[in-house]
PDB file of C-alpha atoms and ligand atoms in Angstrom:
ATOM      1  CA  UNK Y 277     -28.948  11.863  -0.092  1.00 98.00           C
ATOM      2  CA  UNK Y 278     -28.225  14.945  -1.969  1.00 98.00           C
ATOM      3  CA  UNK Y 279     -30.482  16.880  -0.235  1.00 98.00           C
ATOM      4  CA  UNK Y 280     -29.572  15.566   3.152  1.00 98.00           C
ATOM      5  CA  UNK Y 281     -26.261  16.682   2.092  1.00 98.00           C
ATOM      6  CA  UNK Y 282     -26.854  20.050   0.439  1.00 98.00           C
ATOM      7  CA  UNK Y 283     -28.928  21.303   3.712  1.00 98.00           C
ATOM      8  CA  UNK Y 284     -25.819  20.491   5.832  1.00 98.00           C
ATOM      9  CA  UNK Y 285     -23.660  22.299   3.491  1.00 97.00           C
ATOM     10  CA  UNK Y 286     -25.982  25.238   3.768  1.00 98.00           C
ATOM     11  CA  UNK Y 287     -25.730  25.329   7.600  1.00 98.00           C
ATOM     12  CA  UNK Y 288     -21.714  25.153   7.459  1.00 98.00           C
ATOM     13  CA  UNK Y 289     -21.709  21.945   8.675  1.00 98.00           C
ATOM     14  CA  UNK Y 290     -19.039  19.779   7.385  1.00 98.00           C
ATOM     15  CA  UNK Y 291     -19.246  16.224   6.240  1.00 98.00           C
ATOM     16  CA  UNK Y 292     -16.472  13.731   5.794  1.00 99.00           C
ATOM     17  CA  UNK Y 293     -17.213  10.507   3.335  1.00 99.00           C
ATOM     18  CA  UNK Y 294     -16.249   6.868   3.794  1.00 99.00           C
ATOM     19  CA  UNK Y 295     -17.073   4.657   0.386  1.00 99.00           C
ATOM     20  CA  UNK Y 296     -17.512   1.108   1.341  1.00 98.00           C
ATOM     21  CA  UNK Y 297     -18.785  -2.165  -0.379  1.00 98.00           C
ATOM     22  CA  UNK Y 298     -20.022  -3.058   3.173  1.00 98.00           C
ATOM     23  CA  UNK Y 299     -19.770  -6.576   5.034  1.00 98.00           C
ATOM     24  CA  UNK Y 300     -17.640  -4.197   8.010  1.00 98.00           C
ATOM     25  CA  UNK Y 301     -14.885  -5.293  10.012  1.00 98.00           C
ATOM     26  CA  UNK Y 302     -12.604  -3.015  12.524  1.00 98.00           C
ATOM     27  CA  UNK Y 303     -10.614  -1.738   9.131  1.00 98.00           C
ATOM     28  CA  UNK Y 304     -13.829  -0.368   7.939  1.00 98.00           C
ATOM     29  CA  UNK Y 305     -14.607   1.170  11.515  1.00 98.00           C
ATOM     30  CA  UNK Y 306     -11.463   2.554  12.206  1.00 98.00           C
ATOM     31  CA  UNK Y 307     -12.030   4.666   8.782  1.00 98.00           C
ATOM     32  CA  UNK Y 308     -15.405   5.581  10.203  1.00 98.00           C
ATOM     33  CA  UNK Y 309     -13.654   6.913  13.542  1.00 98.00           C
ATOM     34  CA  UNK Y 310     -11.388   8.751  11.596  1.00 98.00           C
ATOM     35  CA  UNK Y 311     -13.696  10.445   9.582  1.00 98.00           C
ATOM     36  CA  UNK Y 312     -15.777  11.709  12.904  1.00 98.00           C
ATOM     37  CA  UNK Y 313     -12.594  13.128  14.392  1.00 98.00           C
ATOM     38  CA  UNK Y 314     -12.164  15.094  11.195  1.00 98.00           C
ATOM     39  CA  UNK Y 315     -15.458  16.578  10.304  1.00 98.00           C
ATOM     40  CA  UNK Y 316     -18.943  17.490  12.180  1.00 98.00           C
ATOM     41  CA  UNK Y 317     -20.813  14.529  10.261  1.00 98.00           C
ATOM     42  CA  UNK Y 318     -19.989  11.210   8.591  1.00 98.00           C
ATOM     43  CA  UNK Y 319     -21.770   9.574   5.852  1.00 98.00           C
ATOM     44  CA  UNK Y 320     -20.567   5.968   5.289  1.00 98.00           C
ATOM     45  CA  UNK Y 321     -21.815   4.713   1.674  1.00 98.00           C
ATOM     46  CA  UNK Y 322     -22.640   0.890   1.512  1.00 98.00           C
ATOM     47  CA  UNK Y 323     -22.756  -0.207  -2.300  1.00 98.00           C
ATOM     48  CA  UNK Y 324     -21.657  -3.134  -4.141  1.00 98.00           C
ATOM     49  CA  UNK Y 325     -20.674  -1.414  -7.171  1.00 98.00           C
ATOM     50  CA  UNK Y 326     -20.909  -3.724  -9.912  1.00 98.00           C
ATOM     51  CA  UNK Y 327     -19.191  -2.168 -12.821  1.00 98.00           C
ATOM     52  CA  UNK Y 328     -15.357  -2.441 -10.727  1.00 98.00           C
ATOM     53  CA  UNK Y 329     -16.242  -6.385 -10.430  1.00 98.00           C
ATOM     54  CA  UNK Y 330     -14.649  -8.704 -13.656  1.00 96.00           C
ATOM     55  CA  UNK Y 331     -16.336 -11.285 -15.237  1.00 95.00           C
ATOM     56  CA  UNK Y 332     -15.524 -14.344 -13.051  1.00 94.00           C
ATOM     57  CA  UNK Y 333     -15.089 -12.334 -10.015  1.00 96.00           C
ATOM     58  CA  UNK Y 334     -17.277 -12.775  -6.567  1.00 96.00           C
ATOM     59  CA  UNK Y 335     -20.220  -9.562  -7.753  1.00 97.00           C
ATOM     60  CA  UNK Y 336     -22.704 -12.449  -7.265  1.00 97.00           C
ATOM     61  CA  UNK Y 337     -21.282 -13.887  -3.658  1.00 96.00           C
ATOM     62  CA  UNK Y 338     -19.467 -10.874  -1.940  1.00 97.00           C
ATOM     63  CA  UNK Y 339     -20.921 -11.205   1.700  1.00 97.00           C
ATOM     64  CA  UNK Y 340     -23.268  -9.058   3.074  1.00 98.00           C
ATOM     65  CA  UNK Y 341     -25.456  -7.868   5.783  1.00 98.00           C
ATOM     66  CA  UNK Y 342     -26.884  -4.801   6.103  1.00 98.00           C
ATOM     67  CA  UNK Y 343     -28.600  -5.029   9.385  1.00 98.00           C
ATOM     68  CA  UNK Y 344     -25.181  -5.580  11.614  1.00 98.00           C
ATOM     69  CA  UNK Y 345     -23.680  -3.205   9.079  1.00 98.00           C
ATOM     70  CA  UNK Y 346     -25.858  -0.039  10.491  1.00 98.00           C
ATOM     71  CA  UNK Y 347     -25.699  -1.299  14.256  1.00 98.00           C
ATOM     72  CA  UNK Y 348     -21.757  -1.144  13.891  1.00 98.00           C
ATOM     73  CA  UNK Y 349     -21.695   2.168  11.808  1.00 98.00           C
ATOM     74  CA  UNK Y 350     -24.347   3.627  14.212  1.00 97.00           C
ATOM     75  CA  UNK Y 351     -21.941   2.337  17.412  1.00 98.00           C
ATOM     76  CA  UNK Y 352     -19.006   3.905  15.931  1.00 98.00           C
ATOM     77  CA  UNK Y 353     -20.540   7.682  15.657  1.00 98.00           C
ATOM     78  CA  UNK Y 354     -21.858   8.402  12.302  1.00 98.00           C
ATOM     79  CA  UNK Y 355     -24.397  10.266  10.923  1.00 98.00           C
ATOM     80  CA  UNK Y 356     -25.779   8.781   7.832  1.00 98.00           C
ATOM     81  CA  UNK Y 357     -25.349   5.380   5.850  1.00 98.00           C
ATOM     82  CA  UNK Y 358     -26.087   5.573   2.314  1.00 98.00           C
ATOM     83  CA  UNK Y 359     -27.299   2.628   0.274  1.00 98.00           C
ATOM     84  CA  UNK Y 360     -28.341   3.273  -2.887  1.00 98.00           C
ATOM     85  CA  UNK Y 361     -29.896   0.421  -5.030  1.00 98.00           C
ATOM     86  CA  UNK Y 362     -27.996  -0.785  -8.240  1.00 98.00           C
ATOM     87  CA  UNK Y 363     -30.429   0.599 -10.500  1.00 98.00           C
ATOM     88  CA  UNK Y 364     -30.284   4.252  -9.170  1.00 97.00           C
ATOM     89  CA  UNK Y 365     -26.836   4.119  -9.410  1.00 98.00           C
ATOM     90  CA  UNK Y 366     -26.639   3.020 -12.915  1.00 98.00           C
ATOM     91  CA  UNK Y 367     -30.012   3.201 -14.679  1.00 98.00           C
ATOM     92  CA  UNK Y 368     -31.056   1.483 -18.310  1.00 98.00           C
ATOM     93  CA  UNK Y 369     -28.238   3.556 -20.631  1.00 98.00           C
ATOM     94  CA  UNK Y 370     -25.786   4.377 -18.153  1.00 98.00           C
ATOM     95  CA  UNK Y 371     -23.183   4.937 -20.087  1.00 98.00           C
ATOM     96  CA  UNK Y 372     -20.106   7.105 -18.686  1.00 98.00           C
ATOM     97  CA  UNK Y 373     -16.389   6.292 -17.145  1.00 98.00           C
ATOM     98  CA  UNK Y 374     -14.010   8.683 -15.634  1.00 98.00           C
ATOM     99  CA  UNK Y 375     -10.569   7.437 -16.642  1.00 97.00           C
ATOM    100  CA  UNK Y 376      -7.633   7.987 -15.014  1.00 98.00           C
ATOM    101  CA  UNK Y 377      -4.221   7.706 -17.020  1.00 97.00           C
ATOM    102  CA  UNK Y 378      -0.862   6.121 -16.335  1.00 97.00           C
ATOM    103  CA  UNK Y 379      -1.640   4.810 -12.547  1.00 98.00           C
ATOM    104  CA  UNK Y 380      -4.212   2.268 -13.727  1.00 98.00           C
ATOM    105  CA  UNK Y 381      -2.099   0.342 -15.838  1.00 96.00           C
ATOM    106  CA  UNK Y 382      -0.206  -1.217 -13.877  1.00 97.00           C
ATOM    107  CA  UNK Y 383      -0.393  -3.281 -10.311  1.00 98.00           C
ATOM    108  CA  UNK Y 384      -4.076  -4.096 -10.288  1.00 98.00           C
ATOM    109  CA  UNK Y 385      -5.071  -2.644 -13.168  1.00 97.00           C
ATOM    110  CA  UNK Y 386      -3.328  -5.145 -15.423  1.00 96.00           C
ATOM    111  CA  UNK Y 387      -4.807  -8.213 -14.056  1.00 94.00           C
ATOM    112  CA  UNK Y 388      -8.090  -6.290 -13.207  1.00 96.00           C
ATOM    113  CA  UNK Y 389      -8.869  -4.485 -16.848  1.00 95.00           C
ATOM    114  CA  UNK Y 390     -11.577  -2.039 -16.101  1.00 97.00           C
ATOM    115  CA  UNK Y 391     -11.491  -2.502 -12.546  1.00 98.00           C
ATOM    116  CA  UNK Y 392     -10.213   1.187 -11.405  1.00 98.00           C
ATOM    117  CA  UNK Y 393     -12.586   3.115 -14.020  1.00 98.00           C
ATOM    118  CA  UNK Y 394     -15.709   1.397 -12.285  1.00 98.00           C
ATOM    119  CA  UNK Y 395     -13.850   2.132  -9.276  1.00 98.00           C
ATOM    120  CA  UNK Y 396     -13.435   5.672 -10.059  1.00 98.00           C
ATOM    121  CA  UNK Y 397     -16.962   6.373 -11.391  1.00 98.00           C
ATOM    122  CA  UNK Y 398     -18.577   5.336  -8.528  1.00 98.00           C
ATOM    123  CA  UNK Y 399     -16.350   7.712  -6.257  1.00 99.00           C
ATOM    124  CA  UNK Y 400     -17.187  10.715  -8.496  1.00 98.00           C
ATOM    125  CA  UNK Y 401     -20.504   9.864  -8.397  1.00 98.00           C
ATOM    126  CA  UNK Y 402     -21.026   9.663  -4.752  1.00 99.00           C
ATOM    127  CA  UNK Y 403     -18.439  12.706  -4.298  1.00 98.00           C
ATOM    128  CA  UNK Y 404     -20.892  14.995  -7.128  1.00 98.00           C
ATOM    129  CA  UNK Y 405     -24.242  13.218  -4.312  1.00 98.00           C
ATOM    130  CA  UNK Y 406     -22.613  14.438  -1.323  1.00 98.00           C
ATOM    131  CA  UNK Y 407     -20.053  16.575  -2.288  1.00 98.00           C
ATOM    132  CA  UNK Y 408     -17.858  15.785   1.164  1.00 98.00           C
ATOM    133  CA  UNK Y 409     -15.497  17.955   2.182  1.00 98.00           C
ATOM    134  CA  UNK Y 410     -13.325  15.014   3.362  1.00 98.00           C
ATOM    135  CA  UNK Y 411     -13.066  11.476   2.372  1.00 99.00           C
ATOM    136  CA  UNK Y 412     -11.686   8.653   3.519  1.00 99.00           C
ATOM    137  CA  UNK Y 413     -10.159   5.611   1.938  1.00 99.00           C
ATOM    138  CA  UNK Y 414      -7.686   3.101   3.086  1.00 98.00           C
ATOM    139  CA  UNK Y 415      -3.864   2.372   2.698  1.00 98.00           C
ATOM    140  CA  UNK Y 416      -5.132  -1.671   2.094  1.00 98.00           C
ATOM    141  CA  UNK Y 417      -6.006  -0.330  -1.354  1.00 98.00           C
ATOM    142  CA  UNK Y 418      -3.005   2.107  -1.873  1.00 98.00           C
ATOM    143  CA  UNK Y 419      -3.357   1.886  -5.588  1.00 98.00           C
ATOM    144  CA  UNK Y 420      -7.063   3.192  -5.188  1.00 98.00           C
ATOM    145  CA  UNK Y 421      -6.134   5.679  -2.851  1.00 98.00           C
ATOM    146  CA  UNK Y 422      -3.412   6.967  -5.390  1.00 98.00           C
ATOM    147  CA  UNK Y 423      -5.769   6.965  -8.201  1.00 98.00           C
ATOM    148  CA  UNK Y 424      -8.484   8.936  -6.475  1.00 98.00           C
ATOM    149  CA  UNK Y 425      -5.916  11.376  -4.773  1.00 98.00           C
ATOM    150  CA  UNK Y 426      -5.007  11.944  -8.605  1.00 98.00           C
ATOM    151  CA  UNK Y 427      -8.351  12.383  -9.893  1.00 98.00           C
ATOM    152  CA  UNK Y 428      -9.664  14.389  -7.756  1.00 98.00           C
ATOM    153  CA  UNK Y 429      -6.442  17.062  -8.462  1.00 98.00           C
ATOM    154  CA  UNK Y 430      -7.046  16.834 -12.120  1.00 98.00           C
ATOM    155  CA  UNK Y 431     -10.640  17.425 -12.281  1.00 98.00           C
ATOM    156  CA  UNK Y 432     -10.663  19.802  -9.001  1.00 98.00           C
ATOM    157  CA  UNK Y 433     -12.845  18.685  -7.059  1.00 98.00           C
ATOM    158  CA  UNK Y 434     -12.167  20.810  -3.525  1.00 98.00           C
ATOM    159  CA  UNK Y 435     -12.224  17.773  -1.639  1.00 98.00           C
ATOM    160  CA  UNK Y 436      -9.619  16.264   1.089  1.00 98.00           C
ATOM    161  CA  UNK Y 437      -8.749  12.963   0.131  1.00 99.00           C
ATOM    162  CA  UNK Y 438      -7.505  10.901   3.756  1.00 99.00           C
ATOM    163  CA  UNK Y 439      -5.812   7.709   3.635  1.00 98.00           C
ATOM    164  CA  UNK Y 440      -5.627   5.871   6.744  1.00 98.00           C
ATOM    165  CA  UNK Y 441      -2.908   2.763   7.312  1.00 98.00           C
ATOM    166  CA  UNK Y 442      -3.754  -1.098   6.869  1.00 98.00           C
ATOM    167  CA  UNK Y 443      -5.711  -2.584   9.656  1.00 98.00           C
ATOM    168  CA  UNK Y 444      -4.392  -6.106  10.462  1.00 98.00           C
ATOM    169  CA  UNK Y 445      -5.425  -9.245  12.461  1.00 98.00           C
ATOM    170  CA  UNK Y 446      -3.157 -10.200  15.214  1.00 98.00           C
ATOM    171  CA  UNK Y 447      -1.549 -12.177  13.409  1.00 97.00           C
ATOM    172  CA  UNK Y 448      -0.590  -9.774  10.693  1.00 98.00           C
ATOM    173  CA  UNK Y 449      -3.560 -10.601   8.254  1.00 98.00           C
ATOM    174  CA  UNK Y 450      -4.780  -7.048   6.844  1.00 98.00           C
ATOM    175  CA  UNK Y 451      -8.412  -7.391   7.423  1.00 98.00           C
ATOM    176  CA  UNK Y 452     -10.975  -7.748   4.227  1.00 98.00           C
ATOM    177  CA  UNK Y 453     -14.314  -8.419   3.683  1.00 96.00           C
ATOM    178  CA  UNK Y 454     -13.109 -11.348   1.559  1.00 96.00           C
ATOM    179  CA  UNK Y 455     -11.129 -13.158   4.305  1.00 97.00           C
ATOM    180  CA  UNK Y 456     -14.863 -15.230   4.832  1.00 97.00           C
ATOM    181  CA  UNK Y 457     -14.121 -16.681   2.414  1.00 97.00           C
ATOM    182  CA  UNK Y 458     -10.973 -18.574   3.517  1.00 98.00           C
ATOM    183  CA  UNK Y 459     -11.199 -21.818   4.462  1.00 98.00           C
ATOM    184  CA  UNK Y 460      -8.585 -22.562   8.251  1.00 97.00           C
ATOM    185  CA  UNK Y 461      -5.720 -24.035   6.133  1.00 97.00           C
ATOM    186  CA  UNK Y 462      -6.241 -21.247   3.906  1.00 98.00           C
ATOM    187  CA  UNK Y 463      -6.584 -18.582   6.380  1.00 98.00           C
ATOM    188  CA  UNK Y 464      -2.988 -19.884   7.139  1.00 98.00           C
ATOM    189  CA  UNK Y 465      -2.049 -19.727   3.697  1.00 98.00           C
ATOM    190  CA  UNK Y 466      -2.820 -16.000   3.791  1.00 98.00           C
ATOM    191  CA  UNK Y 467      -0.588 -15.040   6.157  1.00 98.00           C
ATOM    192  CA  UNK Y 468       2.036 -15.216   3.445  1.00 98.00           C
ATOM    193  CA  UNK Y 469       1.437 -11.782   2.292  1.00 98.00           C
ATOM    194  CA  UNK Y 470       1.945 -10.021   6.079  1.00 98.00           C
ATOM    195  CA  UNK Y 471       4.814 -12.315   6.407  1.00 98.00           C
ATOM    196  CA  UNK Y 472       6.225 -11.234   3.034  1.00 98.00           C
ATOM    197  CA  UNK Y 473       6.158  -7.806   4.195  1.00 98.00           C
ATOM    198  CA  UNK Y 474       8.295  -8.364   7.194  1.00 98.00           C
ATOM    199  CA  UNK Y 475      10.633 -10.377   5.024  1.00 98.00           C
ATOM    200  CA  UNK Y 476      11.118  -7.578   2.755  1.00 97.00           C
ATOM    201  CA  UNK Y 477      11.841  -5.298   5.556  1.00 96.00           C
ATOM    202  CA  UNK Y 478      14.307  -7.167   7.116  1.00 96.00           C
ATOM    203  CA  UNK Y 479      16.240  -8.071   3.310  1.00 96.00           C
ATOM    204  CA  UNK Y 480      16.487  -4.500   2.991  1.00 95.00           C
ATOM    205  CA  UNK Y 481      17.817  -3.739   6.766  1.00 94.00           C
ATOM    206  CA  UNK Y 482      20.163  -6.558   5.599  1.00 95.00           C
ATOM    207  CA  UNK Y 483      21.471  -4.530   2.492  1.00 94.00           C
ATOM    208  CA  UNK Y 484      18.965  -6.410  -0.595  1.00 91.00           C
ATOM    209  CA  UNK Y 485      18.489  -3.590  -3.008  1.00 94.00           C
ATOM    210  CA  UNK Y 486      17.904  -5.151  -6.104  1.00 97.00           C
ATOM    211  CA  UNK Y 487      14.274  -5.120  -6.916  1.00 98.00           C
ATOM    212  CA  UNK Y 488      14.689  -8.694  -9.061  1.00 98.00           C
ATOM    213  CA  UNK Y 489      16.888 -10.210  -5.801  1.00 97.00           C
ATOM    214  CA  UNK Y 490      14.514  -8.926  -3.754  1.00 97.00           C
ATOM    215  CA  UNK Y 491      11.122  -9.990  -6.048  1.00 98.00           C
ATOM    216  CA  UNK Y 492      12.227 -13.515  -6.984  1.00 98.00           C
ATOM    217  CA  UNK Y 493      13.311 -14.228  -2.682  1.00 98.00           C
ATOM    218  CA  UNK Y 494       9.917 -13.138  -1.993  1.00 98.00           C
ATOM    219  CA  UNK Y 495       7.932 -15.043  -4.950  1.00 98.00           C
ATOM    220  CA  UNK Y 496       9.446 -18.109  -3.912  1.00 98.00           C
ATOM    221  CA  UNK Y 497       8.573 -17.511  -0.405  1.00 98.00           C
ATOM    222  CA  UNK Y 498       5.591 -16.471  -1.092  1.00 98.00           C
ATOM    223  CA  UNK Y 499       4.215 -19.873  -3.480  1.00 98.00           C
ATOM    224  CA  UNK Y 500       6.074 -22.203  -0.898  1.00 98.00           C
ATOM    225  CA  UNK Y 501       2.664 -21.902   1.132  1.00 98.00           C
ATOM    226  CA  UNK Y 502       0.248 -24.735   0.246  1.00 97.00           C
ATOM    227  CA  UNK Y 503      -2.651 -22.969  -2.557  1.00 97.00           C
ATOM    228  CA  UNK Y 504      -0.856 -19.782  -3.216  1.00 98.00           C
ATOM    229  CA  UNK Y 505      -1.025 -18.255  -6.727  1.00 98.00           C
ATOM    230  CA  UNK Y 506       1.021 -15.354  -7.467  1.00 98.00           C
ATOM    231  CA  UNK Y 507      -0.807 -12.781  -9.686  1.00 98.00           C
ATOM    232  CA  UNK Y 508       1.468  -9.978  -8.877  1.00 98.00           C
ATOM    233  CA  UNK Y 509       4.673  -9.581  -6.438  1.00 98.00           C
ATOM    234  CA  UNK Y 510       5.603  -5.846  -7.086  1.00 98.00           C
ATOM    235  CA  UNK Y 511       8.327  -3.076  -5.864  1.00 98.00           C
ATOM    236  CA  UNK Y 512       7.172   0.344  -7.168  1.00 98.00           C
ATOM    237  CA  UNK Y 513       7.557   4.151  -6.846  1.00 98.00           C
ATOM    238  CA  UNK Y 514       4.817   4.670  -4.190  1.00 98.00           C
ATOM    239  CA  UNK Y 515       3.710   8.081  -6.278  1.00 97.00           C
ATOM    240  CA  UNK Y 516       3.987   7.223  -9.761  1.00 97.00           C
ATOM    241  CA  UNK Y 517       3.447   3.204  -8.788  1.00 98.00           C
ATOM    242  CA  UNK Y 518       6.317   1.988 -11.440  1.00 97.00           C
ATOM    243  CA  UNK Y 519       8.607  -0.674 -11.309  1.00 98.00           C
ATOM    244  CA  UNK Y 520      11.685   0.132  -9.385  1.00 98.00           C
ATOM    245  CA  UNK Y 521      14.872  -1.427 -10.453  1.00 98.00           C
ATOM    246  CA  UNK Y 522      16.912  -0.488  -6.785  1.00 97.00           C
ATOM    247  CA  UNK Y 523      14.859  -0.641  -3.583  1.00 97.00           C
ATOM    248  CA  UNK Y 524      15.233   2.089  -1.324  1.00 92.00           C
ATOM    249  CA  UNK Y 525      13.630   3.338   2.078  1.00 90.00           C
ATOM    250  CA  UNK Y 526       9.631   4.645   0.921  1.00 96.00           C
ATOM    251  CA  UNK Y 527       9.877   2.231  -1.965  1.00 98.00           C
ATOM    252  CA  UNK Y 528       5.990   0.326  -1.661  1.00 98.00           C
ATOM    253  CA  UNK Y 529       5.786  -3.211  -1.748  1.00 98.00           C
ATOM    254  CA  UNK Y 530       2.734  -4.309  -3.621  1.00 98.00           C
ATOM    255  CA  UNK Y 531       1.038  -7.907  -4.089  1.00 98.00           C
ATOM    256  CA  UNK Y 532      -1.374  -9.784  -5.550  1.00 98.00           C
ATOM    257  CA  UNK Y 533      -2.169 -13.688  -4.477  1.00 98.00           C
ATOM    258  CA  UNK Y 534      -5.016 -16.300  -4.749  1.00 98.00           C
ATOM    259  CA  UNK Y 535      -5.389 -18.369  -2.204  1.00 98.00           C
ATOM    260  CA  UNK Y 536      -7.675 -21.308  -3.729  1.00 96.00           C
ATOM    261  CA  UNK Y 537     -10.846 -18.848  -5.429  1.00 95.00           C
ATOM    262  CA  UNK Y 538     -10.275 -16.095  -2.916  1.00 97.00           C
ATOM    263  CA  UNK Y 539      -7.957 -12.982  -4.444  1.00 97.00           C
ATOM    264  CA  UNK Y 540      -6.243 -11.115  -1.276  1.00 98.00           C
ATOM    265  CA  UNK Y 541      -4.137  -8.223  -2.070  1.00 98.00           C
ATOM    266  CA  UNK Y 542      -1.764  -6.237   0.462  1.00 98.00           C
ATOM    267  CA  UNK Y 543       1.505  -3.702   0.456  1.00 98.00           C
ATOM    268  CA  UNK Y 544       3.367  -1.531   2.751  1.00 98.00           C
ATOM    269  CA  UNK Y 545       5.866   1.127   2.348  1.00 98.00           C
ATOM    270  CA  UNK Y 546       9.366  -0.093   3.078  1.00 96.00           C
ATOM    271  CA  UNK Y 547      11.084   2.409   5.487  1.00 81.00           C
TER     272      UNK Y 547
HETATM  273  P1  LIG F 727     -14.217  -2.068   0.837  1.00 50.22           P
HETATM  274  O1  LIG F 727     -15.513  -2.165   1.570  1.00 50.22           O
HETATM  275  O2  LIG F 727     -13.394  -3.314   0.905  1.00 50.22           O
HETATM  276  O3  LIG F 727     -14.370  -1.505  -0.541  1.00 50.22           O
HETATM  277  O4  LIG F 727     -13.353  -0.994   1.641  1.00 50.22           O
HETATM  278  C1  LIG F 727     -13.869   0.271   1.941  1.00 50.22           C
HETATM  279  C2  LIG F 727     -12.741   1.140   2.429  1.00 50.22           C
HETATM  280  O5  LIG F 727     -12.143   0.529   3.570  1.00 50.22           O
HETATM  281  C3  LIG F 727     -11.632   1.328   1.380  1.00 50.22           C
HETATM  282  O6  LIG F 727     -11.135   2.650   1.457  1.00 50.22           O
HETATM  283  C4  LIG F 727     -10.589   0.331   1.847  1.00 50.22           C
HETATM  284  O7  LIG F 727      -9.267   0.680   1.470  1.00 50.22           O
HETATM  285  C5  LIG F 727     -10.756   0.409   3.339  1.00 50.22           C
HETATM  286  N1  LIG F 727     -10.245  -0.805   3.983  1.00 50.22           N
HETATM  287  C6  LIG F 727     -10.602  -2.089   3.707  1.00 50.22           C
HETATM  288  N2  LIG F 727      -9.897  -2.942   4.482  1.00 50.22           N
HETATM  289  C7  LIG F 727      -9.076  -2.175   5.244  1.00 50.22           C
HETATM  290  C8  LIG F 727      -8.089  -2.458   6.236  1.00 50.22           C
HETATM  291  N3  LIG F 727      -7.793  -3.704   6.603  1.00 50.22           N
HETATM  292  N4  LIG F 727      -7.430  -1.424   6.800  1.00 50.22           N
HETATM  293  C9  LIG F 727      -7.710  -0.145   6.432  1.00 50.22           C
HETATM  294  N5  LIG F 727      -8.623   0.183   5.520  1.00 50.22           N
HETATM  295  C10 LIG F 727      -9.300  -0.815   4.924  1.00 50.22           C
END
């Protein structure tokens, strides 16, 4: 892959990067598209990466299938999939973490401990394989996309960090590779989060500015659907991602449920 890459480079031929764990949906497509609008070649990376999964968490049983993976990837435009096996990733003694300050703490990162460092290393890693010029990530994970836009600054790497918006069902579900694993009366569980959202926006139109008014409405709202568990109902500064006390227009709505095993998470900006 590095060499694939490095002769591009040479030739002036530029190469945007999409990072995926795989299992694609029209989210993870629409990222792809992006990226071929915005440079001459696109390499999608497909890899589990097990040091951002928990112990508990779904490393073992997070869907896959590689085969429909490249058809789709290949339909969409781009160049090159990487997938890199587990143990060239991290061979016997890996032992490094980039760690990003501050950011991590909070949102995901305090119910997730460790999460955004494995996160993290794996995107410098692939970035220091390929060294894109562009990469894109999307606004589903806006607390990943804030991290890496941070990292990258602070350890200057000259790459263009994209984020593109949520992709949603129909219905308002923001697609995931997880959402397989909801059962129907879950599936309609779910749709608390994308409801929540609209909620929010409306409270606000209606002149709610109080972040705890606002947060305890939309809790309660929020665990009145049937297997709902609340692991985080947030409003935050959408840069700095902490707690705001008064909600105003750009303010980012964050959240956090389980719906029976399955952990969904989903936010918008509130304008
Ligand atoms: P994943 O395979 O879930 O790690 O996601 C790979 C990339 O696709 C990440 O940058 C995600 O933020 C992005 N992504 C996942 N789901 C969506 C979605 N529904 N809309 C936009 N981007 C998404």
């Amino acid at each position: 892959m590095a060499d694939w890459a490095m002769e591009r480079r040479r030739q002036g031929i530029s190469i945007a990067l999409v990072p995926t764990m795989g299992y694609f949906h029209p989210g993870h497509l629409q990222l792809m598209r992006r990226a071929c609008e915005l440079a001459d070649q696109v390499v999608v990376s497909l890899f589990v990466n097990p040091i951002q999964f928990g112990p508990g968490e779904d490393l073992a049983t997070y869907p896959a299938d590689h085969q429909r993976d490249c058809q789709l990837a290949e339909e969409v435009g781009i160049t090159a999939i990487f997938l890199p096996e587990r143990q060239e990733m991290y061979p016997a003694g890996f032992a490094s973490r980039i760690q990003v300050e501050a950011l991590t703490d909070s949102l995901c990162g305090s119910t997730r401990p460790g999460h955004f460092a494995g996160v993290v290393t794996v995107v410098g890693k692939l970035f220091n394989i390929i060294q894109p010029d562009i990469a894109v990530f999307g606004e589903k994970d806006y607390q990943q996309l804030v991290i890496i836009r941070k990292m990258v600054r602070d350890l200057n790497w000259n790459i263009k960090i994209v984020g593109h918006p949520t992709v949603r069902e129909l219905d308002g579900l923001a697609m995931s590779s997880r959402n397989t694993y909801l059962s129907s009366t879950e599936r309609q569980s779910a749709l608390c989060l994308s409801k929540a959202i609209v909620m929010a926006r409306q409270k606000l139109l209606a002149g709610t500015c109080k972040a705890a008014t606002l947060l305890s409405e939309l809790s309660d709202f929020i665990l009145s659907h049937p297997g709902v568990t609340v692991e985080y109902v947030s409003l935050v500064d959408p840069d700095t991602l902490e707690n705001v006390a008064m909600v105003e227009r750009g303010s980012l709505l964050a959240m956090a449920v389980k719906i029976g095993n399955t952990r969904l998470i989903d936010n918008a900006i509130l304008a």
